[in-house]
Amino acid sequence: MIKTLSIVFMAVFMLSACSDTTNKPSDTGFHPTIFRIHKGSENKIMFRQLDTVNEIRLASGLLPLQLSEQLNAAAKTHSIDMAKQQRPWHFGSDGSSPIDRVARTGYAGRMLGENISETYENDTETLQVWMSDPDARASILDPEANFLGFAWFQEKNGKIWWTQLTGS
């Protein structure tokens, strides 16, 4: 199983090297590599995330997930809200929790986990970081999960606010 997970991570790493990036100078001397999300690539990113998560789950002996429109909507709402608040955290500016946001979409299942990130990195690099965090990893590999929600908001400066939700 470890060998299979290593192969999956290597594939994710190689895919991330194929991303469209630009270097953008800043006043602070910090020069992040910025992943630009271009109009029309939304579905490509969405399905790359789903496919990679499912490869990781299958390598761990778990069933694959399906995308959920409701979880995607809750993830999008939270990504936009985090950008407005300028902080990555699990509570909305209105005090809502991930469970509240998922319920507002009419999702019939149970929300199991929420992973968030504030970064200039692409989706595959962000997934690698989540997989190295025990709590985020547990959410992705939750055996009760059947559905995935995934969305982002990119600011003009290139910063991306990613949100991933799992549900039963």
PDB file of C-alpha atoms in Angstrom:
ATOM      1  CA  MET A   1       0.000   0.000   0.000  1.00  0.00           C
ATOM      2  CA  ILE A   2       2.861   2.397   0.796  1.00  0.00           C
ATOM      3  CA  LYS A   3       4.392   1.727  -2.615  1.00  0.00           C
ATOM      4  CA  THR A   4       1.068   2.490  -4.325  1.00  0.00           C
ATOM      5  CA  LEU A   5       0.602   5.724  -2.349  1.00  0.00           C
ATOM      6  CA  SER A   6       4.160   6.739  -3.241  1.00  0.00           C
ATOM      7  CA  ILE A   7       3.387   6.222  -6.926  1.00  0.00           C
ATOM      8  CA  VAL A   8       0.195   8.278  -6.647  1.00  0.00           C
ATOM      9  CA  PHE A   9       2.042  11.132  -4.896  1.00  0.00           C
ATOM     10  CA  MET A  10       4.771  11.043  -7.535  1.00  0.00           C
ATOM     11  CA  ALA A  11       2.125  11.285 -10.262  1.00  0.00           C
ATOM     12  CA  VAL A  12       0.510  14.236  -8.479  1.00  0.00           C
ATOM     13  CA  PHE A  13       3.898  15.914  -8.163  1.00  0.00           C
ATOM     14  CA  MET A  14       4.636  15.444 -11.868  1.00  0.00           C
ATOM     15  CA  LEU A  15       1.211  16.800 -12.839  1.00  0.00           C
ATOM     16  CA  SER A  16       1.803  19.888 -10.737  1.00  0.00           C
ATOM     17  CA  ALA A  17       4.966  20.582 -12.727  1.00  0.00           C
ATOM     18  CA  CYS A  18       2.790  20.938 -15.835  1.00  0.00           C
ATOM     19  CA  SER A  19       0.843  23.857 -14.382  1.00  0.00           C
ATOM     20  CA  ASP A  20       0.651  27.320 -15.865  1.00  0.00           C
ATOM     21  CA  THR A  21       2.712  29.497 -13.520  1.00  0.00           C
ATOM     22  CA  THR A  22       4.222  32.956 -13.559  1.00  0.00           C
ATOM     23  CA  ASN A  23       6.590  34.707 -11.206  1.00  0.00           C
ATOM     24  CA  LYS A  24       5.277  37.961  -9.866  1.00  0.00           C
ATOM     25  CA  PRO A  25       7.546  40.336  -7.987  1.00  0.00           C
ATOM     26  CA  SER A  26       6.301  41.958  -4.804  1.00  0.00           C
ATOM     27  CA  ASP A  27       7.357  44.796  -2.514  1.00  0.00           C
ATOM     28  CA  THR A  28       8.438  42.391   0.246  1.00  0.00           C
ATOM     29  CA  GLY A  29      11.014  40.555  -1.819  1.00  0.00           C
ATOM     30  CA  PHE A  30       8.877  37.387  -1.667  1.00  0.00           C
ATOM     31  CA  HIS A  31       8.462  36.036  -5.188  1.00  0.00           C
ATOM     32  CA  PRO A  32       5.899  33.226  -5.146  1.00  0.00           C
ATOM     33  CA  THR A  33       5.284  31.030  -8.127  1.00  0.00           C
ATOM     34  CA  ILE A  34       1.732  31.905  -8.992  1.00  0.00           C
ATOM     35  CA  PHE A  35      -0.669  29.390 -10.474  1.00  0.00           C
ATOM     36  CA  ARG A  36      -3.124  31.317 -12.648  1.00  0.00           C
ATOM     37  CA  ILE A  37      -6.561  29.822 -13.141  1.00  0.00           C
ATOM     38  CA  HIS A  38      -7.763  30.735 -16.596  1.00  0.00           C
ATOM     39  CA  LYS A  39     -11.393  30.935 -17.619  1.00  0.00           C
ATOM     40  CA  GLY A  40     -12.388  27.658 -19.190  1.00  0.00           C
ATOM     41  CA  SER A  41     -10.042  25.530 -17.067  1.00  0.00           C
ATOM     42  CA  GLU A  42     -12.473  25.208 -14.154  1.00  0.00           C
ATOM     43  CA  ASN A  43     -13.735  21.763 -15.172  1.00  0.00           C
ATOM     44  CA  LYS A  44     -10.193  20.533 -15.805  1.00  0.00           C
ATOM     45  CA  ILE A  45      -9.165  21.545 -12.272  1.00  0.00           C
ATOM     46  CA  MET A  46     -12.347  20.150 -10.724  1.00  0.00           C
ATOM     47  CA  PHE A  47     -11.982  16.748 -12.379  1.00  0.00           C
ATOM     48  CA  ARG A  48      -8.220  16.593 -11.801  1.00  0.00           C
ATOM     49  CA  GLN A  49      -8.923  17.040  -8.073  1.00  0.00           C
ATOM     50  CA  LEU A  50     -11.644  14.370  -8.118  1.00  0.00           C
ATOM     51  CA  ASP A  51      -9.500  11.929 -10.114  1.00  0.00           C
ATOM     52  CA  THR A  52      -6.460  12.417  -7.872  1.00  0.00           C
ATOM     53  CA  VAL A  53      -8.484  12.062  -4.668  1.00  0.00           C
ATOM     54  CA  ASN A  54     -10.044   8.900  -6.068  1.00  0.00           C
ATOM     55  CA  GLU A  55      -6.633   7.457  -7.034  1.00  0.00           C
ATOM     56  CA  ILE A  56      -5.461   8.047  -3.456  1.00  0.00           C
ATOM     57  CA  ARG A  57      -8.637   6.506  -2.032  1.00  0.00           C
ATOM     58  CA  LEU A  58      -8.457   3.467  -4.331  1.00  0.00           C
ATOM     59  CA  ALA A  59      -4.789   2.942  -3.388  1.00  0.00           C
ATOM     60  CA  SER A  60      -5.960   2.899   0.238  1.00  0.00           C
ATOM     61  CA  GLY A  61      -8.665   0.313  -0.476  1.00  0.00           C
ATOM     62  CA  LEU A  62     -11.528   2.851  -0.327  1.00  0.00           C
ATOM     63  CA  LEU A  63     -14.371   3.517  -2.718  1.00  0.00           C
ATOM     64  CA  PRO A  64     -14.132   6.507  -5.064  1.00  0.00           C
ATOM     65  CA  LEU A  65     -16.078   9.720  -4.455  1.00  0.00           C
ATOM     66  CA  GLN A  66     -18.551  11.481  -6.726  1.00  0.00           C
ATOM     67  CA  LEU A  67     -18.814  15.238  -7.130  1.00  0.00           C
ATOM     68  CA  SER A  68     -21.744  16.867  -5.382  1.00  0.00           C
ATOM     69  CA  GLU A  69     -23.196  20.112  -6.753  1.00  0.00           C
ATOM     70  CA  GLN A  70     -24.349  21.070  -3.264  1.00  0.00           C
ATOM     71  CA  LEU A  71     -20.930  20.454  -1.684  1.00  0.00           C
ATOM     72  CA  ASN A  72     -19.308  22.355  -4.564  1.00  0.00           C
ATOM     73  CA  ALA A  73     -21.648  25.299  -3.882  1.00  0.00           C
ATOM     74  CA  ALA A  74     -20.852  25.286  -0.156  1.00  0.00           C
ATOM     75  CA  ALA A  75     -17.123  25.113  -0.958  1.00  0.00           C
ATOM     76  CA  LYS A  76     -17.393  28.031  -3.409  1.00  0.00           C
ATOM     77  CA  THR A  77     -19.284  30.156  -0.898  1.00  0.00           C
ATOM     78  CA  HIS A  78     -16.629  29.534   1.737  1.00  0.00           C
ATOM     79  CA  SER A  79     -13.691  30.189  -0.602  1.00  0.00           C
ATOM     80  CA  ILE A  80     -15.139  33.597  -1.512  1.00  0.00           C
ATOM     81  CA  ASP A  81     -15.889  34.355   2.133  1.00  0.00           C
ATOM     82  CA  MET A  82     -12.369  33.452   3.294  1.00  0.00           C
ATOM     83  CA  ALA A  83     -10.955  35.818   0.660  1.00  0.00           C
ATOM     84  CA  LYS A  84     -13.222  38.623   1.920  1.00  0.00           C
ATOM     85  CA  GLN A  85     -12.110  37.939   5.499  1.00  0.00           C
ATOM     86  CA  GLN A  86      -8.466  37.526   4.420  1.00  0.00           C
ATOM     87  CA  ARG A  87      -7.976  34.541   6.693  1.00  0.00           C
ATOM     88  CA  PRO A  88      -8.159  30.797   6.185  1.00  0.00           C
ATOM     89  CA  TRP A  89     -10.460  29.393   8.810  1.00  0.00           C
ATOM     90  CA  HIS A  90     -13.527  27.196   8.995  1.00  0.00           C
ATOM     91  CA  PHE A  91     -16.045  29.814  10.119  1.00  0.00           C
ATOM     92  CA  GLY A  92     -17.916  32.145   7.820  1.00  0.00           C
ATOM     93  CA  SER A  93     -18.068  35.900   8.293  1.00  0.00           C
ATOM     94  CA  ASP A  94     -21.658  35.354   9.455  1.00  0.00           C
ATOM     95  CA  GLY A  95     -20.494  32.866  12.109  1.00  0.00           C
ATOM     96  CA  SER A  96     -21.536  29.841  10.047  1.00  0.00           C
ATOM     97  CA  SER A  97     -19.810  26.496  10.431  1.00  0.00           C
ATOM     98  CA  PRO A  98     -19.073  24.083   7.555  1.00  0.00           C
ATOM     99  CA  ILE A  99     -22.142  22.100   8.636  1.00  0.00           C
ATOM    100  CA  ASP A 100     -24.311  25.244   8.416  1.00  0.00           C
ATOM    101  CA  ARG A 101     -23.037  26.114   4.930  1.00  0.00           C
ATOM    102  CA  VAL A 102     -23.590  22.576   3.633  1.00  0.00           C
ATOM    103  CA  ALA A 103     -27.122  22.483   5.102  1.00  0.00           C
ATOM    104  CA  ARG A 104     -27.979  25.777   3.344  1.00  0.00           C
ATOM    105  CA  THR A 105     -27.341  24.120  -0.022  1.00  0.00           C
ATOM    106  CA  GLY A 106     -29.963  21.439   0.632  1.00  0.00           C
ATOM    107  CA  TYR A 107     -27.371  18.651   0.789  1.00  0.00           C
ATOM    108  CA  ALA A 108     -29.214  15.561   2.059  1.00  0.00           C
ATOM    109  CA  GLY A 109     -26.162  13.704   3.391  1.00  0.00           C
ATOM    110  CA  ARG A 110     -23.885  14.396   6.323  1.00  0.00           C
ATOM    111  CA  MET A 111     -20.912  16.748   5.982  1.00  0.00           C
ATOM    112  CA  LEU A 112     -17.834  14.815   7.120  1.00  0.00           C
ATOM    113  CA  GLY A 113     -14.868  17.125   6.622  1.00  0.00           C
ATOM    114  CA  GLU A 114     -13.652  20.448   5.291  1.00  0.00           C
ATOM    115  CA  ASN A 115     -10.121  21.205   4.117  1.00  0.00           C
ATOM    116  CA  ILE A 116      -9.077  24.778   3.386  1.00  0.00           C
ATOM    117  CA  SER A 117      -5.988  26.539   2.094  1.00  0.00           C
ATOM    118  CA  GLU A 118      -4.705  30.023   1.326  1.00  0.00           C
ATOM    119  CA  THR A 119      -1.908  29.721  -1.224  1.00  0.00           C
ATOM    120  CA  TYR A 120      -0.456  30.636  -4.596  1.00  0.00           C
ATOM    121  CA  GLU A 121      -0.038  26.919  -5.366  1.00  0.00           C
ATOM    122  CA  ASN A 122      -2.114  24.833  -7.717  1.00  0.00           C
ATOM    123  CA  ASP A 123      -4.711  22.242  -6.768  1.00  0.00           C
ATOM    124  CA  THR A 124      -2.382  19.245  -6.871  1.00  0.00           C
ATOM    125  CA  GLU A 125       0.231  20.929  -4.680  1.00  0.00           C
ATOM    126  CA  THR A 126      -2.529  21.900  -2.262  1.00  0.00           C
ATOM    127  CA  LEU A 127      -3.788  18.308  -2.182  1.00  0.00           C
ATOM    128  CA  GLN A 128      -0.243  17.141  -1.375  1.00  0.00           C
ATOM    129  CA  VAL A 129      -0.172  19.508   1.611  1.00  0.00           C
ATOM    130  CA  TRP A 130      -3.576  18.279   2.778  1.00  0.00           C
ATOM    131  CA  MET A 131      -2.403  14.673   2.534  1.00  0.00           C
ATOM    132  CA  SER A 132       0.558  15.484   4.788  1.00  0.00           C
ATOM    133  CA  ASP A 133      -1.749  16.919   7.480  1.00  0.00           C
ATOM    134  CA  PRO A 134      -3.312  14.162   9.652  1.00  0.00           C
ATOM    135  CA  ASP A 135      -6.732  15.855   9.992  1.00  0.00           C
ATOM    136  CA  ALA A 136      -7.045  16.781   6.317  1.00  0.00           C
ATOM    137  CA  ARG A 137      -5.835  13.323   5.303  1.00  0.00           C
ATOM    138  CA  ALA A 138      -8.467  11.708   7.554  1.00  0.00           C
ATOM    139  CA  SER A 139     -11.161  13.768   5.833  1.00  0.00           C
ATOM    140  CA  ILE A 140     -10.003  12.688   2.364  1.00  0.00           C
ATOM    141  CA  LEU A 141      -9.667   9.048   3.409  1.00  0.00           C
ATOM    142  CA  ASP A 142     -12.853   8.874   5.485  1.00  0.00           C
ATOM    143  CA  PRO A 143     -14.388   5.467   4.679  1.00  0.00           C
ATOM    144  CA  GLU A 144     -17.887   6.915   5.162  1.00  0.00           C
ATOM    145  CA  ALA A 145     -17.357   9.542   2.443  1.00  0.00           C
ATOM    146  CA  ASN A 146     -19.236   9.159  -0.822  1.00  0.00           C
ATOM    147  CA  PHE A 147     -19.190  12.706  -2.162  1.00  0.00           C
ATOM    148  CA  LEU A 148     -16.678  15.473  -2.760  1.00  0.00           C
ATOM    149  CA  GLY A 149     -17.128  19.203  -3.049  1.00  0.00           C
ATOM    150  CA  PHE A 150     -14.292  21.352  -4.316  1.00  0.00           C
ATOM    151  CA  ALA A 151     -14.022  25.034  -5.191  1.00  0.00           C
ATOM    152  CA  TRP A 152     -11.744  28.054  -5.062  1.00  0.00           C
ATOM    153  CA  PHE A 153     -11.550  31.789  -5.391  1.00  0.00           C
ATOM    154  CA  GLN A 154      -8.519  33.473  -6.941  1.00  0.00           C
ATOM    155  CA  GLU A 155      -7.672  37.069  -6.135  1.00  0.00           C
ATOM    156  CA  LYS A 156      -6.171  39.405  -8.753  1.00  0.00           C
ATOM    157  CA  ASN A 157      -2.763  39.095  -7.042  1.00  0.00           C
ATOM    158  CA  GLY A 158      -2.893  35.318  -7.672  1.00  0.00           C
ATOM    159  CA  LYS A 159      -3.677  34.131  -4.154  1.00  0.00           C
ATOM    160  CA  ILE A 160      -6.075  31.190  -4.211  1.00  0.00           C
ATOM    161  CA  TRP A 161      -8.502  30.223  -1.461  1.00  0.00           C
ATOM    162  CA  TRP A 162      -9.225  26.486  -1.821  1.00  0.00           C
ATOM    163  CA  THR A 163     -12.036  24.601  -0.069  1.00  0.00           C
ATOM    164  CA  GLN A 164     -12.651  20.858  -0.211  1.00  0.00           C
ATOM    165  CA  LEU A 165     -15.616  19.137   1.457  1.00  0.00           C
ATOM    166  CA  THR A 166     -16.438  15.467   1.933  1.00  0.00           C
ATOM    167  CA  GLY A 167     -19.852  14.084   2.726  1.00  0.00           C
ATOM    168  CA  SER A 168     -21.746  10.831   3.154  1.00  0.00           C
TER     169      SER A 168
END
